[in-house]
mmCIF file of C-alpha atoms in Angstrom:
data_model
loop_
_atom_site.group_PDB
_atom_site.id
_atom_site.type_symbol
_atom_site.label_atom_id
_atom_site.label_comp_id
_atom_site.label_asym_id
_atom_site.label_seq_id
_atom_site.Cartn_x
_atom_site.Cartn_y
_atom_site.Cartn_z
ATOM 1 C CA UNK U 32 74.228 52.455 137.404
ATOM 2 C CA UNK U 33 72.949 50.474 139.986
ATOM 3 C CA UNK U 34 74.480 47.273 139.917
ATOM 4 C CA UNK U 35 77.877 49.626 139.799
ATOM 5 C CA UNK U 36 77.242 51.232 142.593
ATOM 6 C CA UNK U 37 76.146 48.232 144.825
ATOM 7 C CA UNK U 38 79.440 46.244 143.149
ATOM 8 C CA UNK U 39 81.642 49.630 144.581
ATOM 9 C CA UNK U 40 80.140 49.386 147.935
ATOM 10 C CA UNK U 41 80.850 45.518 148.244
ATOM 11 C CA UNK U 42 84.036 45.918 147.243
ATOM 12 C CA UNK U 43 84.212 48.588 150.034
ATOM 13 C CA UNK U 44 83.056 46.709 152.368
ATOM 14 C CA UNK U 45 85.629 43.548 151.442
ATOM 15 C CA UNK U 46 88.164 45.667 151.766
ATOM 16 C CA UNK U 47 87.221 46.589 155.500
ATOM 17 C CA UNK U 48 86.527 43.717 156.770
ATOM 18 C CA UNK U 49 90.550 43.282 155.357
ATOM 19 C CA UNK U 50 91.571 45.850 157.474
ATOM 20 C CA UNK U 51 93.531 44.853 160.662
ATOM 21 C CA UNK U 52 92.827 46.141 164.316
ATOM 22 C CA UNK U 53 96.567 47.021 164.349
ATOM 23 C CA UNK U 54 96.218 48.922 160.656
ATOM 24 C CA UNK U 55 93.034 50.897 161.580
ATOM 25 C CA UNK U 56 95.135 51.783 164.964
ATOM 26 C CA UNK U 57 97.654 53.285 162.795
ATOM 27 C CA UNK U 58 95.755 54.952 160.536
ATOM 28 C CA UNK U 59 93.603 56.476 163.689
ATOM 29 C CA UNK U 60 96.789 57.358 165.394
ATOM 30 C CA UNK U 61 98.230 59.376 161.628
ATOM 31 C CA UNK U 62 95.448 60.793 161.352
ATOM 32 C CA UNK U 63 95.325 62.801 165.295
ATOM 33 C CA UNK U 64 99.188 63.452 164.360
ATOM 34 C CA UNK U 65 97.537 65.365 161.146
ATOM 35 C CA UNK U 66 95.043 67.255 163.247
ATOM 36 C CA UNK U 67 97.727 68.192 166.686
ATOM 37 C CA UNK U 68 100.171 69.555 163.710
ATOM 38 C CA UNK U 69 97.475 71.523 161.705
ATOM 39 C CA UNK U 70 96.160 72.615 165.449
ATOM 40 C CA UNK U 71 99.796 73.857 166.694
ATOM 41 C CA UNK U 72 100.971 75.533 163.272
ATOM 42 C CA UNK U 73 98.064 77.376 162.212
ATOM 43 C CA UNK U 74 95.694 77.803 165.183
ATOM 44 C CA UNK U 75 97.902 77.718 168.522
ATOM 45 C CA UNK U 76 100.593 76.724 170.565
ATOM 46 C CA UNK U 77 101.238 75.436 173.906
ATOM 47 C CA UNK U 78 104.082 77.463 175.995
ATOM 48 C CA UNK U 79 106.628 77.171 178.742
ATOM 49 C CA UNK U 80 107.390 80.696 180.353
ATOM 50 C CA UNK U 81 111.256 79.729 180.757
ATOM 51 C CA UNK U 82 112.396 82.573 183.113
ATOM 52 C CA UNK U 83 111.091 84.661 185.546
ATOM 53 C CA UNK U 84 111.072 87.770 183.678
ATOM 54 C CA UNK U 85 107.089 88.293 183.700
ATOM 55 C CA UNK U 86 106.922 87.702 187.754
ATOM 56 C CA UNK U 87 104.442 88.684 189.401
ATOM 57 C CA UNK U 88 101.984 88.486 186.141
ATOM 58 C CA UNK U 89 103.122 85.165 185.527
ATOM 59 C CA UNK U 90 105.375 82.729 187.309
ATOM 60 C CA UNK U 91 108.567 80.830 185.755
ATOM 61 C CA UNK U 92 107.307 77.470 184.147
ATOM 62 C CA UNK U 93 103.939 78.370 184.005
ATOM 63 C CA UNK U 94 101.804 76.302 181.303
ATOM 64 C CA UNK U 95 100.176 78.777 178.482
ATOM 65 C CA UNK U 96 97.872 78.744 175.403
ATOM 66 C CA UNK U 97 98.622 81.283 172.689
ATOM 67 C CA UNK U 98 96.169 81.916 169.888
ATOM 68 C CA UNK U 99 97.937 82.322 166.648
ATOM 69 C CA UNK U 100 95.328 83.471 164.829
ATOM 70 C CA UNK U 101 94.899 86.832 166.544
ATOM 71 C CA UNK U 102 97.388 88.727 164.424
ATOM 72 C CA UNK U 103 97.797 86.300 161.806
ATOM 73 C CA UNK U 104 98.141 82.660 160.807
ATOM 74 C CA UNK U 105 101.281 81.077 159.370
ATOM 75 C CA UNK U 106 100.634 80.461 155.717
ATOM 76 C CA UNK U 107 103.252 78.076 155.793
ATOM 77 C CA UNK U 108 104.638 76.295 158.689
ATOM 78 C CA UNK U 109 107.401 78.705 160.122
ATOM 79 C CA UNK U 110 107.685 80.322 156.656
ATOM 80 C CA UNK U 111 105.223 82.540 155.258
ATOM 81 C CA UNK U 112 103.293 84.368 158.120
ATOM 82 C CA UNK U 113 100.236 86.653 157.501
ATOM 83 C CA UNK U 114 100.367 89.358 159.721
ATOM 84 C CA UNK U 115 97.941 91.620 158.529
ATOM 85 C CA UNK U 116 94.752 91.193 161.177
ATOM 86 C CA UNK U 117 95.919 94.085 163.351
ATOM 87 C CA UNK U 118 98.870 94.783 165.234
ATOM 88 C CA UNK U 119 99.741 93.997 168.798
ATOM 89 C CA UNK U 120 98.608 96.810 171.135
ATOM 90 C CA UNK U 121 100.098 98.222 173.977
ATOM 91 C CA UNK U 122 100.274 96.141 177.075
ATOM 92 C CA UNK U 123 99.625 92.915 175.435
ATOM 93 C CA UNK U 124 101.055 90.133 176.341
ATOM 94 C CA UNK U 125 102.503 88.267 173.235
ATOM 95 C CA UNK U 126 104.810 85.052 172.251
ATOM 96 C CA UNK U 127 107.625 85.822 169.251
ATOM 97 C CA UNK U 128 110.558 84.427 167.940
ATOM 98 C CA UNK U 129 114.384 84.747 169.928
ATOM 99 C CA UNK U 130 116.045 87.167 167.790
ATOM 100 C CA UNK U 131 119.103 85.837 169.450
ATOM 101 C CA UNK U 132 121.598 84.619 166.491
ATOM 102 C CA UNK U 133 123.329 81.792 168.828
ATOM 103 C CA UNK U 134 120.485 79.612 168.638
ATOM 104 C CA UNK U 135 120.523 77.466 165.854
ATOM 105 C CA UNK U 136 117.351 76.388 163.677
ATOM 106 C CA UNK U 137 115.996 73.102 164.039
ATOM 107 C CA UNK U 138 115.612 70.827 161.045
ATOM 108 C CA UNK U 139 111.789 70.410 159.926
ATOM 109 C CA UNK U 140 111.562 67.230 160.841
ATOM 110 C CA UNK U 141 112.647 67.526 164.207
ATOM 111 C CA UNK U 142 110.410 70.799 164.790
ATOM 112 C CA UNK U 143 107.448 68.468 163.278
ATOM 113 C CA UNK U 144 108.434 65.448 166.248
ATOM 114 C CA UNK U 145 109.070 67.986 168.699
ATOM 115 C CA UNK U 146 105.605 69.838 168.230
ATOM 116 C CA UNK U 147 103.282 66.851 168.255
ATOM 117 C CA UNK U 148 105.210 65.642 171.163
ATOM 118 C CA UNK U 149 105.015 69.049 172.973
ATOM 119 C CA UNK U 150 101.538 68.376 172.575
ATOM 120 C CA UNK U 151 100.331 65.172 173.199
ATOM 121 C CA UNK U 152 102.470 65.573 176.595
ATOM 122 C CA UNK U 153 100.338 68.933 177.360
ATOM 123 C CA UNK U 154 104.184 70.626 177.353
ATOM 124 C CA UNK U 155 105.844 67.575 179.700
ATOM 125 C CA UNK U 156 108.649 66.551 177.275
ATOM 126 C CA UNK U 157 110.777 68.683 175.304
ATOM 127 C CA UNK U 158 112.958 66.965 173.176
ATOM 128 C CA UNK U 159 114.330 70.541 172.148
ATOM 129 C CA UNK U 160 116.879 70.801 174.556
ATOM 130 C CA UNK U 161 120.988 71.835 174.889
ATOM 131 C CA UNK U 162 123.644 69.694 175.952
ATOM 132 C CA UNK U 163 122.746 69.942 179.850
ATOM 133 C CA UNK U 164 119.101 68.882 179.058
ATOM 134 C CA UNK U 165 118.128 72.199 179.660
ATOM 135 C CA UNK U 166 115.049 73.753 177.371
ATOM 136 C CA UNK U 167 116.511 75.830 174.421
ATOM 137 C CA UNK U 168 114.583 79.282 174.895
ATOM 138 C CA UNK U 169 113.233 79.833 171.061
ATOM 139 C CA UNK U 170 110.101 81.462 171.934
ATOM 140 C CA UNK U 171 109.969 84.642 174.099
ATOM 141 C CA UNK U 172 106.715 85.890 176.308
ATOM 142 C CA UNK U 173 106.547 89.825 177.067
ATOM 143 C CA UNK U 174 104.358 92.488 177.084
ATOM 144 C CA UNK U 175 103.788 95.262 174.303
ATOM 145 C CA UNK U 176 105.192 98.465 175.728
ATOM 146 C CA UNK U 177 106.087 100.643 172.798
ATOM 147 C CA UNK U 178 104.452 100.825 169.113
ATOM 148 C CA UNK U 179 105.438 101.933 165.845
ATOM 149 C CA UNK U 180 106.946 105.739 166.013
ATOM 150 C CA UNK U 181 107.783 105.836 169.511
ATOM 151 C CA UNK U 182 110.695 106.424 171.599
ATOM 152 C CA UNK U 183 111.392 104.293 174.257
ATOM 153 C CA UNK U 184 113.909 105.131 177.304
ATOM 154 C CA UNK U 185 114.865 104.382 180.805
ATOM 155 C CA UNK U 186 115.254 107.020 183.863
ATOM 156 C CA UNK U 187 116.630 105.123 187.126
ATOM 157 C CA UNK U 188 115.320 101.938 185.686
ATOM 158 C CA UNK U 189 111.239 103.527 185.008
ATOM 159 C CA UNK U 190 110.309 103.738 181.416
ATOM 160 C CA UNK U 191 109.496 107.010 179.861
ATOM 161 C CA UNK U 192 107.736 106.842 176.282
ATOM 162 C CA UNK U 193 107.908 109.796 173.450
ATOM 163 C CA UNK U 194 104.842 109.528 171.448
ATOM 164 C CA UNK U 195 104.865 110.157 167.635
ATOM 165 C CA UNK U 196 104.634 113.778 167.101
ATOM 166 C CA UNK U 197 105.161 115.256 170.406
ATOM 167 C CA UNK U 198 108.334 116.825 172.369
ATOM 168 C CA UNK U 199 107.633 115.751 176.005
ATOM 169 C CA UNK U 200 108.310 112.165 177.611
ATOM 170 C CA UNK U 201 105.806 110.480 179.541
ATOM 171 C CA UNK U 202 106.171 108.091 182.341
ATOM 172 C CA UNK U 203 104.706 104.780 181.936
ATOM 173 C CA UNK U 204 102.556 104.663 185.024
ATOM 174 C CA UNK U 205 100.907 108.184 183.399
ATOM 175 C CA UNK U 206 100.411 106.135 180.145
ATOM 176 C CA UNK U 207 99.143 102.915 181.577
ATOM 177 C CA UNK U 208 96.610 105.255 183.978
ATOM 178 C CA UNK U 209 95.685 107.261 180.435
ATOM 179 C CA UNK U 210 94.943 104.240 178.494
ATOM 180 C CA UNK U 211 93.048 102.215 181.566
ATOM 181 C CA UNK U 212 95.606 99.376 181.151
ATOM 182 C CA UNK U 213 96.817 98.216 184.277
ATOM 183 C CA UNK U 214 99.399 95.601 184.881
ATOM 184 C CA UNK U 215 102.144 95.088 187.704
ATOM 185 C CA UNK U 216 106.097 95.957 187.598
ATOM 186 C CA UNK U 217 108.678 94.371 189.524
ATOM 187 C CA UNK U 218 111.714 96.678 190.917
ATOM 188 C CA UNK U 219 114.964 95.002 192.396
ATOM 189 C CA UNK U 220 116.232 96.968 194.763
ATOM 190 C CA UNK U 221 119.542 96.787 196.525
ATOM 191 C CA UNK U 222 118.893 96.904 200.732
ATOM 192 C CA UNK U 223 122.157 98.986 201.345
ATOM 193 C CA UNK U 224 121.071 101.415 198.967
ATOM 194 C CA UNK U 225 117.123 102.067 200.178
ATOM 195 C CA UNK U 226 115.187 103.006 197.592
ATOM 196 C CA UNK U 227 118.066 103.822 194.916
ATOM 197 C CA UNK U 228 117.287 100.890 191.933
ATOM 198 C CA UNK U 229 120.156 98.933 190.579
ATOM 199 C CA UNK U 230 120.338 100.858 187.390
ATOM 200 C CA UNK U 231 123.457 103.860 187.482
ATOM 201 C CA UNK U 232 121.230 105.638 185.018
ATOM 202 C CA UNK U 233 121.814 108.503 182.350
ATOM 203 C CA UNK U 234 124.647 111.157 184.881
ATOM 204 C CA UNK U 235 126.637 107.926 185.851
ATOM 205 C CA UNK U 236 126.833 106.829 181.866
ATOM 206 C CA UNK U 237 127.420 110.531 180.838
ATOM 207 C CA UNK U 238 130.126 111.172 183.258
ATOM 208 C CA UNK U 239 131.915 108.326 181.806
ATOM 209 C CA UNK U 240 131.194 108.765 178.117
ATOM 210 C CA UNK U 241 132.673 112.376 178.974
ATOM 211 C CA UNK U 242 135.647 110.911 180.449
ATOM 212 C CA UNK U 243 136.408 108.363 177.828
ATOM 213 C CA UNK U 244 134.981 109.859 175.023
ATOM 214 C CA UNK U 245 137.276 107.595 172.252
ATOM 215 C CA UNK U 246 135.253 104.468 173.768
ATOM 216 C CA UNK U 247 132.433 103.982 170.693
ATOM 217 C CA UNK U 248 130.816 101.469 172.939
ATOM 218 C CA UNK U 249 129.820 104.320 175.918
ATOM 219 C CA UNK U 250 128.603 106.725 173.417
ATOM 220 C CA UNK U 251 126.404 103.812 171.901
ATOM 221 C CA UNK U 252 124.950 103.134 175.449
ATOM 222 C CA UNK U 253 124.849 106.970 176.175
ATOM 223 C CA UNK U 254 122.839 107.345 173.158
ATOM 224 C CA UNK U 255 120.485 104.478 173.649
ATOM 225 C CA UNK U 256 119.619 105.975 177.674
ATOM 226 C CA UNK U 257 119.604 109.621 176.935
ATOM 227 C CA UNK U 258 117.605 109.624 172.542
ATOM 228 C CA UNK U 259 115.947 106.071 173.572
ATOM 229 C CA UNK U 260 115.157 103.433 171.427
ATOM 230 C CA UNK U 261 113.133 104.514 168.222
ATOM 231 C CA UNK U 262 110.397 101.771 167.138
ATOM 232 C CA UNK U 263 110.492 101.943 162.894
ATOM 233 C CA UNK U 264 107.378 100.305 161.256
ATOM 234 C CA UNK U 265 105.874 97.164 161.481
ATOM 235 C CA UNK U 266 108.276 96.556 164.906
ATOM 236 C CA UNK U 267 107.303 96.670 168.647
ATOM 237 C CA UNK U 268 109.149 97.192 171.867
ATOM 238 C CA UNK U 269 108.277 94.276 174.279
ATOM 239 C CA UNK U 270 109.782 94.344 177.893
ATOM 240 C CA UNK U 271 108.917 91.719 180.713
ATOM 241 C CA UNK U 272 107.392 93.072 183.922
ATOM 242 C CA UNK U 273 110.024 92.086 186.343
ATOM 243 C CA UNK U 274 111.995 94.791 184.726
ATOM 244 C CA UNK U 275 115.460 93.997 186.483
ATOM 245 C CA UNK U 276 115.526 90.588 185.435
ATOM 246 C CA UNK U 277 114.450 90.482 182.042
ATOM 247 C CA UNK U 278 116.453 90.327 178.771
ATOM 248 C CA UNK U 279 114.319 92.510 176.596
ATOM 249 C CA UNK U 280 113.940 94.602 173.685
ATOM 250 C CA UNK U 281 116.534 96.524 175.873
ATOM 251 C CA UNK U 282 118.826 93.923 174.887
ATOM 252 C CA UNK U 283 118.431 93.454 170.791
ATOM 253 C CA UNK U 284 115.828 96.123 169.956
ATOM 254 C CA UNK U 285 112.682 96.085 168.584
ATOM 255 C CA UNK U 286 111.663 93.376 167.527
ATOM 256 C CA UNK U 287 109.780 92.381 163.787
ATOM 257 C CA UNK U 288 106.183 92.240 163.636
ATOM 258 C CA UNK U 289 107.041 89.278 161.020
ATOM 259 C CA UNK U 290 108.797 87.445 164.394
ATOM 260 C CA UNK U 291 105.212 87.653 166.458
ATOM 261 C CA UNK U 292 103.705 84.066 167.072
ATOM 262 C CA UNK U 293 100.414 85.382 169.070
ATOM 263 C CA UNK U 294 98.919 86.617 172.187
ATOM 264 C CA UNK U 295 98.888 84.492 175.394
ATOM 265 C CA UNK U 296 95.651 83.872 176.336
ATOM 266 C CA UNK U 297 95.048 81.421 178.839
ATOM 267 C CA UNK U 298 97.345 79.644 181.807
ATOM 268 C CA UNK U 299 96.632 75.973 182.254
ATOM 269 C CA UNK U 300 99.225 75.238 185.028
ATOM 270 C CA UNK U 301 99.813 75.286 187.782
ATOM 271 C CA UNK U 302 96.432 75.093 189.133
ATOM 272 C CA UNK U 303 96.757 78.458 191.247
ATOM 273 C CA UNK U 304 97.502 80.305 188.192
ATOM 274 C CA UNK U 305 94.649 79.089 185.588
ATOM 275 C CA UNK U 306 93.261 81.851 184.068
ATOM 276 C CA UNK U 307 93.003 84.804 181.342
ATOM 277 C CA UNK U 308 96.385 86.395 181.043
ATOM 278 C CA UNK U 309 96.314 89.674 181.739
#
């Protein structure tokens, strides 16, 4: 027994010194590859914020970890996702999937190239771009604002939120001060108009669903402003804070729990920013 194992470790030990600088550079090299993919598909991901929807929490382009692991690792890269940790929580901010339809899946072995390279370049090349070079936007960062058997609506551009069970709206600022979850909203305002938002808001939409009422599409709209938006199971309501310049769950709905990538954690960049994400 010996003798074999001394002959195993010479042989081991020709074999090395066979080994080329440039092969153990490769095989060094494969092997970080191995680690940044297991890193970005099961544990996090690096993120661009690609609008300014979340101004003034955070600032378009802004560098951010997300922890995937918070409500559940991918059991398969982009496939199989186990989402049964907990569920995001109100005023959280989280990453999830574009529900919109026009943009088109990348193959797997592009998304493998494009992650590792996303990586290694701390988030400086994107090879995932459209034919102007610009970013395609396949990852969206908002906060929670509604949960599972809730109503969500709008009043002169302010949400109001029905809880499960009960028969009176509240306003969001009276939630946020209820829960002791404070975060900052962003109002446009037109100058001509003073303090009137943007929005036309519920009489505007009625008075034309009531004048036109063969047009499906203001009765759909009507419906949506004056019922809300109902959250089913296992589906959450996210909304960015700059609330007149973001293309939310107002937009497509609420959106899969199965869609959620993870909670944004940190900011890395710019340097003025780094922090907890709040």
């Amino acid at each position: 027994i010996l003798t074999y194992r001394k002959k195993k470790k010479e042989k081991k030990a020709k074999k090395q010194e066979k080994k080329s600088i440039i092969r153990e550079w490769i095989e060094a090299i494969a092997w970080a590859l191995v680690i940044v993919l297991i890193l970005q598909y099961f544990l996090f991901e690096l993120y661009v914020i690609p609008t300014g929807s979340m101004i003034p929490t955070i600032e378009e382009g802004t560098r951010a970890l997300v922890i995937k692991t918070v409500f559940g690792p991918e059991l398969l890269p982009g496939k199989l996702k186990y989402n049964l940790f907990r569920k995001p929580e109100r005023g959280e901010v989280i990453v999830f999937e574009n529900p919109d339809p026009k943009i088109e899946p990348m193959s797997p072995a592009k998304k493998i190239l494009h992650k590792i390279i996303f990586l290694l370049t701390l988030t400086k090349v994107d090879i995932d771009a459209d034919k102007y070079g610009r970013p395609k936007v396949r990852l969206l960062l908002k906060r929670v604002i509604g949960i599972p058997g809730e109503r969500i609506r709008m009043r002169d551009g302010n949400v109001q939120i029905l809880f499960k069970g009960d028969n009176s709206w509240r306003t969001e600022a009276a939630v946020k001060k209820n829960n002791k979850k404070e975060y900052p909203i962003q109002r446009m305002i037109r100058k001509e108009q003073g303090q009137k938002p943007l929005l036309t808001g519920v009489p505007a939409l009625f008075n034309n669903y009531s004048i036109n009422p063969q047009k499906f599409h203001l009765m759909t709209h009507w419906r949506k402003k004056h019922l809300g938006w109902y959250i089913p199971d296992n589906r959450f309501f996210p909304m960015g804070d700059n609330r007149d310049f973001s293309k939310d769950a107002r937009y497509y709905g609420p959106v899969l729990h199965y869609n959620l990538i993870g909670k944004a954690l940190f900011s890395f960049w710019p340097a003025h920013k780094i922090g907890p994400v709040k």
